[in-house]
Coordinates of C-alpha atoms in Angstrom, one line a residue:
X4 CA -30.9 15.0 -14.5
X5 CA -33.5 18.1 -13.7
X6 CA -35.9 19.1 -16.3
X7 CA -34.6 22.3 -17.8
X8 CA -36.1 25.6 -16.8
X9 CA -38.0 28.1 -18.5
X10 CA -36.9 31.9 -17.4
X11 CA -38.8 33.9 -19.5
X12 CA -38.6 32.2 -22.4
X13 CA -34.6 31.1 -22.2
X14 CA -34.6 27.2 -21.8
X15 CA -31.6 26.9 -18.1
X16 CA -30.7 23.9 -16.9
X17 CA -29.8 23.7 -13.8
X18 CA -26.8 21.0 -13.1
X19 CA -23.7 20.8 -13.1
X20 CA -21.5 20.4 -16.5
X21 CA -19.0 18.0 -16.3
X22 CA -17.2 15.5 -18.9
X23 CA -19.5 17.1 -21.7
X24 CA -23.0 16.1 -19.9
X25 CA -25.8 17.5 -17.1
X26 CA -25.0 16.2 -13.5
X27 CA -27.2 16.8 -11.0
X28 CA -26.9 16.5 -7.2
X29 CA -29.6 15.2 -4.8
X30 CA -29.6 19.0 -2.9
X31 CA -30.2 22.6 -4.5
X32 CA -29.6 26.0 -3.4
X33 CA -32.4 28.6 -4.7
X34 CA -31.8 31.8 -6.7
X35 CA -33.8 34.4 -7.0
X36 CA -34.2 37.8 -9.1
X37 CA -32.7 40.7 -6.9
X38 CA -35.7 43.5 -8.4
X39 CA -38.5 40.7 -8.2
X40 CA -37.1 39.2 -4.7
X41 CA -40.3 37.6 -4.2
X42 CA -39.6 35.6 -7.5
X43 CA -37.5 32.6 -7.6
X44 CA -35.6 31.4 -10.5
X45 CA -34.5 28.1 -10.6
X46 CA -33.3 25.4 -7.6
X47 CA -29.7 25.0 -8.6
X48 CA -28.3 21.7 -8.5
X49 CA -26.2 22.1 -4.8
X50 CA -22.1 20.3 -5.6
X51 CA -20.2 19.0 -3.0
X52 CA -16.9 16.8 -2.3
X53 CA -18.6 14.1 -4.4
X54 CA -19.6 16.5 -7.6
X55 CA -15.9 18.1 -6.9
X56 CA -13.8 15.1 -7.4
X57 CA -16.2 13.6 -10.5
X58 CA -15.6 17.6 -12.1
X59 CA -11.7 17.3 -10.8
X60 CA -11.5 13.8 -12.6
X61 CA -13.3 14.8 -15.5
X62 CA -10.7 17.6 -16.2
X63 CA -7.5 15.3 -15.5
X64 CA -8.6 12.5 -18.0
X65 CA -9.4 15.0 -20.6
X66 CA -6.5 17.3 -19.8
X67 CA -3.4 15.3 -22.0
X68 CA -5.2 15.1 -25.1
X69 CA -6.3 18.8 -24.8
X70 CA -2.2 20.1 -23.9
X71 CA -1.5 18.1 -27.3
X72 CA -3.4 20.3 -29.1
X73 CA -1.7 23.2 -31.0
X74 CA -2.5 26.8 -30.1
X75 CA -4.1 27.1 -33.6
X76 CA -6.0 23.7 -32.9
X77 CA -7.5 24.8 -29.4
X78 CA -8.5 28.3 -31.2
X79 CA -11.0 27.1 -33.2
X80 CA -13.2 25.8 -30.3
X81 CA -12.7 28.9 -28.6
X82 CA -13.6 31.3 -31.4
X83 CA -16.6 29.0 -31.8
X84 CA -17.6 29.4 -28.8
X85 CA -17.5 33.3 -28.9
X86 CA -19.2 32.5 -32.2
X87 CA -22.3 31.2 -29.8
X88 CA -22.0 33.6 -27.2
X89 CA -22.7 36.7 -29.8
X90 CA -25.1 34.6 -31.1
X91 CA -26.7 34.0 -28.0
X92 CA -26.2 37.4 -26.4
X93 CA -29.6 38.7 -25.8
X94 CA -30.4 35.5 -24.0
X95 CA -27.6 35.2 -21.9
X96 CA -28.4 39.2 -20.9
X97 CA -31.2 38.3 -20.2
X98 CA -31.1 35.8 -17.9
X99 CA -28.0 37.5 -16.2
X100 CA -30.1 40.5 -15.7
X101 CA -32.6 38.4 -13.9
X102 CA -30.1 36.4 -11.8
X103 CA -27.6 39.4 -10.8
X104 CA -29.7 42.7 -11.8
X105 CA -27.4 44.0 -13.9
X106 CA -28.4 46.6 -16.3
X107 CA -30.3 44.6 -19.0
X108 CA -29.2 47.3 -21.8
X109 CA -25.7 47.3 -20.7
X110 CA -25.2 43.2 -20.8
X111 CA -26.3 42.9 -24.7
X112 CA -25.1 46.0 -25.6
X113 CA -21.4 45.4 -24.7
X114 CA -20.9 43.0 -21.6
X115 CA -22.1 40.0 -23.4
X116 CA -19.9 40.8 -26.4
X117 CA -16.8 41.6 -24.4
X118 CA -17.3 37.8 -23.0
X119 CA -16.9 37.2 -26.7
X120 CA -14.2 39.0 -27.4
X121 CA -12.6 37.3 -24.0
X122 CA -12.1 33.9 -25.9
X123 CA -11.3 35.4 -29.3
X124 CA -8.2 37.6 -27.4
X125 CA -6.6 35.1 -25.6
X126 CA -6.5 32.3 -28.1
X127 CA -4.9 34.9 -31.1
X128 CA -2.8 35.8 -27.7
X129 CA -1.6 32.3 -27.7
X130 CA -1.3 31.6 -31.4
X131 CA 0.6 34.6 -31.7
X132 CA 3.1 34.0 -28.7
X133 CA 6.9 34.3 -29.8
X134 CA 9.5 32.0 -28.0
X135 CA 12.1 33.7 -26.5
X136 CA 15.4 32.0 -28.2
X137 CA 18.7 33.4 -27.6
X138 CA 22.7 32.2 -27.3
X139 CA 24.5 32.4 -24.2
X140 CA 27.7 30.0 -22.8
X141 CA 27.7 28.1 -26.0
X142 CA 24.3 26.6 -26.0
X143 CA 21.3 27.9 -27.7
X144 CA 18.4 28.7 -25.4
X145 CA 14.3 28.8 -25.7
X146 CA 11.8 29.7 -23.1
X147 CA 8.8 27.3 -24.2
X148 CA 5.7 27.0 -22.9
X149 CA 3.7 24.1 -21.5
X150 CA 0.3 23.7 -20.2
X151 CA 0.2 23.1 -16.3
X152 CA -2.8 20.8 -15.9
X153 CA -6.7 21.2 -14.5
X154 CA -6.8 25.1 -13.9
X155 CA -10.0 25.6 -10.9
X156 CA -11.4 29.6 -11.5
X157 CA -13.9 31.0 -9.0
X158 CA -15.6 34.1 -9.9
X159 CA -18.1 36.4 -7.6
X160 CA -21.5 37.3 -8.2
X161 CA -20.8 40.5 -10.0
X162 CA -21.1 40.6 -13.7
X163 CA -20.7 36.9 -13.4
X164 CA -20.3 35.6 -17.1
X165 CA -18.1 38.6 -18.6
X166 CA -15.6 37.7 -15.3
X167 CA -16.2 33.8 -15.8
X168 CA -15.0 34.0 -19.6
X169 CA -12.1 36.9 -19.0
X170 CA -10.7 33.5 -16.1
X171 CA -11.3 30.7 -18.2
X172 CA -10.2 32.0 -21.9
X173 CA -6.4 31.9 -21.2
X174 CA -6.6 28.7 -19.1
X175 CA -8.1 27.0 -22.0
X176 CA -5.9 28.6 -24.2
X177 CA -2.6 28.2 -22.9
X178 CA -3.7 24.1 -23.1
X179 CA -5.2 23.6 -19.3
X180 CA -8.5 22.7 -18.7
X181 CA -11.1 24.0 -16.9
X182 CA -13.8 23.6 -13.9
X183 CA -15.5 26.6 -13.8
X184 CA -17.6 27.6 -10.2
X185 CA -19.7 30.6 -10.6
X186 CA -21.1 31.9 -7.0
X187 CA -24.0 30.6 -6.0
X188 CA -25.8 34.1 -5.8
X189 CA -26.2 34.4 -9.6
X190 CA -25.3 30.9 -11.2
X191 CA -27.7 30.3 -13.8
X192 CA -25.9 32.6 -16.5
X193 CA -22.6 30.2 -16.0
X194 CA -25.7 27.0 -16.5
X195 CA -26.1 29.0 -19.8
X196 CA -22.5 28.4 -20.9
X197 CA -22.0 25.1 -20.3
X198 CA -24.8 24.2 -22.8
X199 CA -22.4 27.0 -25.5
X200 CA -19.7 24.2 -24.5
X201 CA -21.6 21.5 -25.7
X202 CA -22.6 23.3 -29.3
X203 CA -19.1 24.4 -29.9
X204 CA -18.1 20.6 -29.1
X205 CA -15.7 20.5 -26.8
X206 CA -14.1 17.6 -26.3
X207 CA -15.8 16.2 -22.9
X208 CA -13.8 17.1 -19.4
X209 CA -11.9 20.0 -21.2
X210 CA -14.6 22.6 -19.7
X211 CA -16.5 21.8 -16.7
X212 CA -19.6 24.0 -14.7
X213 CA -19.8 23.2 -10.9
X214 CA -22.6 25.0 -8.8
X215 CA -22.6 25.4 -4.6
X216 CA -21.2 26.8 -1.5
X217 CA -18.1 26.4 1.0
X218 CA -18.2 22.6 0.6
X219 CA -17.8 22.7 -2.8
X220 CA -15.2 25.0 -2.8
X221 CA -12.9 23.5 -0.1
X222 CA -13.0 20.3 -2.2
X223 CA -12.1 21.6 -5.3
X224 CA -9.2 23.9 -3.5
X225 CA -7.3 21.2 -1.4
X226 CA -7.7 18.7 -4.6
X227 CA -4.2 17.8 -5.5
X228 CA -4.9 17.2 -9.3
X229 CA -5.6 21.0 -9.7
X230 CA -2.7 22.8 -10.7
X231 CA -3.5 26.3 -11.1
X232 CA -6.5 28.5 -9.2
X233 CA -7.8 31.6 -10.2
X234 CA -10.2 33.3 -7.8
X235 CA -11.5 36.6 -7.2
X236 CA -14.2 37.4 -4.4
X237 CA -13.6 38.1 -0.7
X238 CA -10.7 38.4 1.4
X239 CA -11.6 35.8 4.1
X240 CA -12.4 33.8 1.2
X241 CA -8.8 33.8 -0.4
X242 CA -7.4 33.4 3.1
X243 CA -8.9 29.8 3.0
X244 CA -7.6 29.2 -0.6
X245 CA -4.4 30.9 -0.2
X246 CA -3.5 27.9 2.5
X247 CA -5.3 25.3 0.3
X248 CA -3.0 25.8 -2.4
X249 CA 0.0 26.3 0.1
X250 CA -0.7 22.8 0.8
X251 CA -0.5 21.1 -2.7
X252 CA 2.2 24.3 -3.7
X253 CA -0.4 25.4 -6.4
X254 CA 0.1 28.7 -8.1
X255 CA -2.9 31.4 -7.1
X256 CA -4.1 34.4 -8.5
X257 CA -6.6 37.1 -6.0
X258 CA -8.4 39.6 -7.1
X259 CA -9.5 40.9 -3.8
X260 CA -11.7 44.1 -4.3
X261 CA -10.8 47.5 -3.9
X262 CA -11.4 50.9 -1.7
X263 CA -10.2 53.3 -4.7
X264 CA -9.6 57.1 -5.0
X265 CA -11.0 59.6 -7.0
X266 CA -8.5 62.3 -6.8
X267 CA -10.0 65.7 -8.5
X268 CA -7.6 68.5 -9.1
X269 CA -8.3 72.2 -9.3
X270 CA -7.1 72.0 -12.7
X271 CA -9.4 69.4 -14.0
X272 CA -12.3 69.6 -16.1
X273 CA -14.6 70.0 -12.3
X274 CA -18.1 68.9 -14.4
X275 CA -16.5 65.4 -15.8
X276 CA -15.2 64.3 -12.8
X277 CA -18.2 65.1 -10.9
X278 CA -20.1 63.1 -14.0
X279 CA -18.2 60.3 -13.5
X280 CA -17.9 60.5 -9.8
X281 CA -21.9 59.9 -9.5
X282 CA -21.1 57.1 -12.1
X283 CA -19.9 55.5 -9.4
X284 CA -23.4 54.8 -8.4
X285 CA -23.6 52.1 -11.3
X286 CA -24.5 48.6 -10.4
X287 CA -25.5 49.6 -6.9
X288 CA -21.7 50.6 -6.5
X289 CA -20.9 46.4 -6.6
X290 CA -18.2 47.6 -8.9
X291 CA -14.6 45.9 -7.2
X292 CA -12.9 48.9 -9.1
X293 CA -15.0 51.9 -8.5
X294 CA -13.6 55.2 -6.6
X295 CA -15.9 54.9 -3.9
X296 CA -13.7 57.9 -1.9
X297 CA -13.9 61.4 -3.6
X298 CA -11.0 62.9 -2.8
X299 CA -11.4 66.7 -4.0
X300 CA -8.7 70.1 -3.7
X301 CA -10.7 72.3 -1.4
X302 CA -10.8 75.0 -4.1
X303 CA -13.0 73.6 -6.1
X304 CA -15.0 71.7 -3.5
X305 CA -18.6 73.8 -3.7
X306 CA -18.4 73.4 -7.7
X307 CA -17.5 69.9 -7.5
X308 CA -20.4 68.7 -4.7
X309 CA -22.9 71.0 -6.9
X310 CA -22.2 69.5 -10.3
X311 CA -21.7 65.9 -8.7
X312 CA -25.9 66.7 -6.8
X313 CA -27.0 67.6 -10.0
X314 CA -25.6 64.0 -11.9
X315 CA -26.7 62.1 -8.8
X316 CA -30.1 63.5 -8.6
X317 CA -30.5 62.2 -12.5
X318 CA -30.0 58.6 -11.5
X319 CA -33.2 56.5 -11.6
X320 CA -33.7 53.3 -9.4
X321 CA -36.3 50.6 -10.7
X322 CA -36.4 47.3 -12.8
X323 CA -32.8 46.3 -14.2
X324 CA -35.0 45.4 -17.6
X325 CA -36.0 49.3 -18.3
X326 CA -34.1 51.2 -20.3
X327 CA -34.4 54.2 -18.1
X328 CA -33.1 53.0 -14.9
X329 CA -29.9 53.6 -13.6
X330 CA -28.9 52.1 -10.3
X331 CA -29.9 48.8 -10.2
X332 CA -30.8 46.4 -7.3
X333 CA -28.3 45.0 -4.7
X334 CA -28.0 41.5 -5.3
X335 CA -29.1 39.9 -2.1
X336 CA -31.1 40.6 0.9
X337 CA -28.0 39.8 3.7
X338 CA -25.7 42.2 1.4
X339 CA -27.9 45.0 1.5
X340 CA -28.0 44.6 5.4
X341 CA -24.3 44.3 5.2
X342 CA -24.2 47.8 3.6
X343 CA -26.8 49.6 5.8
X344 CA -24.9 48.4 8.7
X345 CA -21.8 50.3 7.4
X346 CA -23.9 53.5 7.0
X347 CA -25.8 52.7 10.5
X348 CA -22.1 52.4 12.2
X349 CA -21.0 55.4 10.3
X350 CA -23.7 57.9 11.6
X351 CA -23.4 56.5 15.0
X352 CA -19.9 57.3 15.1
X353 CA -20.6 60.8 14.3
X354 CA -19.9 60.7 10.4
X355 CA -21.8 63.2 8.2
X356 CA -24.8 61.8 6.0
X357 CA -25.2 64.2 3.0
X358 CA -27.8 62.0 1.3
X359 CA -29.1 59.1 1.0
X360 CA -28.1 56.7 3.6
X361 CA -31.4 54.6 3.7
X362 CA -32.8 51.6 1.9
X363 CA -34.9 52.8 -1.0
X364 CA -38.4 50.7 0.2
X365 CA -39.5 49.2 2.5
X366 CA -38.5 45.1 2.0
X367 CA -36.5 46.2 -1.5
X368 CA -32.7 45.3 -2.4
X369 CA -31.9 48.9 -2.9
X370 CA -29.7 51.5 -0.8
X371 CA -30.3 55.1 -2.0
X372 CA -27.0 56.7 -3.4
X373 CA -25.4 57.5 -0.2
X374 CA -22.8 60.0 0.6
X375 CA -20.6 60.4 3.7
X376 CA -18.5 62.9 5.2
X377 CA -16.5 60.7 7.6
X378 CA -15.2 62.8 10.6
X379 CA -11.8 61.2 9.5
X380 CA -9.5 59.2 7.4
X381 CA -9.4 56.5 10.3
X382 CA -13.4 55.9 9.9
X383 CA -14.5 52.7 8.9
X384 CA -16.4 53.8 5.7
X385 CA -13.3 55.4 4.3
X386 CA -10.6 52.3 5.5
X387 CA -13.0 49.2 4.7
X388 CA -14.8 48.2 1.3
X389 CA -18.4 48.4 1.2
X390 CA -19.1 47.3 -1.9
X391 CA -22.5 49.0 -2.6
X392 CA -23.8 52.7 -3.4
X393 CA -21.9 54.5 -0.7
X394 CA -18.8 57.1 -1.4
X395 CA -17.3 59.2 1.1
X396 CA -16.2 62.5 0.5
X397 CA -12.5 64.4 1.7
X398 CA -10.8 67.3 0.3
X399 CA -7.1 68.3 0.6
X400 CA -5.0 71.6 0.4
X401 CA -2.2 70.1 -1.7
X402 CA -0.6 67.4 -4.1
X403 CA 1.1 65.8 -1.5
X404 CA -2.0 65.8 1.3
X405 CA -3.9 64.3 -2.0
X406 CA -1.5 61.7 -2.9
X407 CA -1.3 60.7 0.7
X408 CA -5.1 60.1 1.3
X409 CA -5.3 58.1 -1.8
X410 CA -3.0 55.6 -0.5
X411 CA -4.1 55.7 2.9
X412 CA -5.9 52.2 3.3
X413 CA -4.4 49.0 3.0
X414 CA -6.1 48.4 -0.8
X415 CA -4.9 49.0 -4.3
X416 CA -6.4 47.6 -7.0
X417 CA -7.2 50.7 -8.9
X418 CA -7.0 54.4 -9.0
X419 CA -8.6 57.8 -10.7
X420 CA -7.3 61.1 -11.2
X421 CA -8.5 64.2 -12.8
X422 CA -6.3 66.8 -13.8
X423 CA -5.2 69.2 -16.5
X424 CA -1.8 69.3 -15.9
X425 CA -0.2 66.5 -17.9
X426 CA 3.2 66.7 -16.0
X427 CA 0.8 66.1 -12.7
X428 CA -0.9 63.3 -14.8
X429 CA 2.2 61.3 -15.1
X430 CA 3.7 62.2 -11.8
X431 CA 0.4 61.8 -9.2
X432 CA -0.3 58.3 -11.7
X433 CA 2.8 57.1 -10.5
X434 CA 2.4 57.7 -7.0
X435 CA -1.0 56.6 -6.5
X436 CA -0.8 53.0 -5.6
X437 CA -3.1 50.7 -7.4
X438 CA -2.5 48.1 -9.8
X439 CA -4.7 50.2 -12.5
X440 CA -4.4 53.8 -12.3
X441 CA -6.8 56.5 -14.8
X442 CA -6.0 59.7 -15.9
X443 CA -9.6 61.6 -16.9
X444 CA -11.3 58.3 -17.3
X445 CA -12.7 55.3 -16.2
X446 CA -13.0 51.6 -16.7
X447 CA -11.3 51.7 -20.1
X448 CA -10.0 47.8 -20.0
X449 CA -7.2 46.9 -22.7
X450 CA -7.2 43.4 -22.6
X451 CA -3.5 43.1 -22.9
X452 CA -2.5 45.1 -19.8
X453 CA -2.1 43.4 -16.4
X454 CA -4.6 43.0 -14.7
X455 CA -4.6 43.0 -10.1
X456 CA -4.4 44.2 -7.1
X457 CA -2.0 45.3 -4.3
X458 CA -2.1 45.1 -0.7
X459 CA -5.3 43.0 0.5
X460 CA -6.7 44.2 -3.1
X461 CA -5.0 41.0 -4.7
X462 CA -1.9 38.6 -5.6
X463 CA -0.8 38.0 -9.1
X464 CA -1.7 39.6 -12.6
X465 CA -3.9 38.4 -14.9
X466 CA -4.5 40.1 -18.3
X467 CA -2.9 39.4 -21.9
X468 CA -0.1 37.1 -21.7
X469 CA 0.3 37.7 -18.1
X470 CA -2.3 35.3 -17.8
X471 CA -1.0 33.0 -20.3
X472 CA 2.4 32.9 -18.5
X473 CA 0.1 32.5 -15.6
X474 CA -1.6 29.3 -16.9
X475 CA 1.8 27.4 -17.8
X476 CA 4.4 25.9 -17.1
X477 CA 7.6 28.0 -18.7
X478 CA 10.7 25.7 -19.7
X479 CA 13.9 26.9 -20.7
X480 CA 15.7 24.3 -23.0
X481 CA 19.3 24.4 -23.7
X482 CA 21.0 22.5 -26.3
X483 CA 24.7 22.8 -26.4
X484 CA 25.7 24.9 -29.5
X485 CA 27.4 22.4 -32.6
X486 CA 26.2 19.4 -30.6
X487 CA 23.3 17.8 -32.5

């Protein structure tokens, strides 16, 4: 086992987590702060098939004994464990705000706590679940459900914990139990959990922390023991899971990333949509949901692009631990030459730069807000994710031109409109394709409502008991009517 380390003042290990103790593995992977690149973090312990199969067999042996227990029974380690995370929440922002560069203010204020509120939803979800019971033929029916064995969840590198807990809460809940592999690009707030885990006493194997890269994450998808996976990142990435689970005919959830519209009306209220539309900026535009294409009536096009200059040009860019910055850094030196590449190709092929379209300084992990006026809908900025602070800009005579540029790529997780028309609200909502759609706002998350993509954007829903149907195994029993 490594000696723990000390990131400004909050005590990490950094092993592995599995059957209720530190692992570690003879080879590490480095992180290191995205605003403070020359700083490095920790050397994370590096998994591979070895650490995979131990994590795999620690959540099979633990697995029957954790199914047993009653919804109410499994509830009280998870609200526990919320208990610790709320508890712990300035820490754990803390550290995640070194590690992914997330806003520091934003994590404890309400990311941390909606991690919290993550276990605490699902397992009153689960208590609360009513069996469907009905006659039919003469028999009496019930639709019961039963826990489907060692559930694997991979999450990205974006807000890491708050996406770790929203996987993990309903596989616990629904009676499955867990190995957990954060990406290896900001681990150290998932090395924070596992030692949560271990206060809130969990019985060892029911929650296990794996850390490393592709070999890691083969293993643990072609396992046969794991019965459910939940992943979201890349698409190349769930091409290689998607026919790892084929293999072993394991049910798999995607969330894939989107490309997403924000559709402004001439009707709407022009300065909120602009306001939000440079919101878009937030977290270095590493947001899988965000409307990165402003899609705007040309009536109202000058007003719009004047209001949205004026929000932009408010943003501040600096260290994720002040409260005055706004756009915080990228989280890795190859991703922000990913993005500059998409805004090199962009003006090469004759796209329009209206600002930015540069890294911020020289050697730094930002990209200066950056929007492009693509020569059209076929350009590659518009038609492939980029995934940092760049937005294209289109406008469109009509409803129908604006429906049909919102839905011309091959994504759809998500969707915004603004209008003032609440006939148009309903009617352009249902048209837009995305698996989320917003009328006059943004990012407003119910935690009951099904949750994914369409298209490349995803497969499956998670969300509420959508993700509890997810995690089981549904039985229908039928006992003949007057029989027994």
């Amino acid at each position: 086992m490594r000696e723990r380390i000390n990131i400004d003042g909050v005590s990490v290990s950094p092993d592995h987590f599995i059957g209720g103790k530190r692992v570690s593995s003879p080879e590490t992977f480095e992180t290191r702060c995205p605003f403070e690149w020359e700083r490095k973090l920790a050397d994370v312990s590096l998994g591979d098939a070895g650490i995979a199969r131990q994590a795999v067999q620690a959540a099979t042996d633990a697995f029957p004994a954790w199914a047993a227990l009653s919804p109410k029974e499994r509830a009280v380690y998870l609200h526990r464990l919320a208990d610790l995370i709320e508890a712990n929440r300035d820490a754990l922002g803390l550290v995640e705000c070194l590690d992914m560069a997330m806003l520091l203010e934003s994590l404890q204020l309400r990311v941390i706590s909606r991690a919290a509120l993550n276990f605490r939803n699902y397992a009153d979800l689960a208590i609360e679940y009513q069996e469907r019971v009905w006659s039919s033929k003469g028999t009496k029916n019930r639709v019961i459900r039963m826990p489907a064995g060692p559930a694997l969840i991979i999450t990205p590198w974006n807000a890491p914990f708050m996406l770790s807990t929203w996987k993990c809460a309903p596989a616990l809940a629904a009676g499955n139990t867990v190995i957990l592999k954060p990406a290896d690009w900001s681990p150290l707030s998932a090395c924070l959990l596992g030692d949560l885990i271990a206060e809130a006493d969990f019985p060892a194997g029911v929650f296990n922390i794996v850390q490393g890269g592709a070999e890691l994450g083969n293993a643990l998808t072609s396992d046969p023991d794991i019965k459910r996976i939940s992943f979201t990142g890349s698409i190349p990435t769930a091409r290689v899971i998607g026919r790892n689970a084929a293999e072993n005919i394991v049910p798999f959830t995607a969330e894939l990333g989107g490309k997403s519209a924000l559709l402004v009306f001439e009707d709407a209220d022009i300065d909120a949509a602009a306001k939000k539309a440079a919101g878009q900026y937030d977290d270095s535009g590493q947001v899988c949901m965000a409307g990165s294409r402003l899609i705007v009536q040309e009536s109202v096009k000058a007003r719009f692009l004047e209001r949205f200059h004026a929000y932009t040009d408010q943003h501040v860019l600096g260290d994720s631990r002040k409260s005055e910055t706004t756009v915080s850094a990228m989280i890795h030196p190859i991703h922000v030459e990913r993005v500059l590449g998409f805004i090199d190709r962009a003006r090469a092929s004759g796209d329009e730069i209206v600002r930015g379209g540069k890294r911020w300084k020289e050697g730094a992990n930002w990209v200066e807000p950056t929007l492009i006026v693509p020569k059209g809908n076929e350009s590659e900025v518009v038609q492939n994710e980029v995934f940092g602070p760049v937005l294209t800009f289109q406008t469109f005579t009509d409803e129908a031109e604006g429906v049909a540029l919102a839905n011309s790529t091959v994504y759809g997780l998500s969707g915004i409109i603004y209008t003032g028309d609440a006939e148009r609200a309903e009617r352009v909502g249902r048209q837009v394709r995305g698996g989320t759609v917003w009328v006059n706002t943004f990012l407003v998350r119910d935690l009951t409502a099904p949750f994914g993509g369409i298209g490349v954007s995803g497969l499956g829903r998670e969300g509420g008991h959508y993700a509890l149907d997810f995690h089981s195994d549904l039985k229908t029993l039928q006992i003949l009517e007057g029989s027994c």
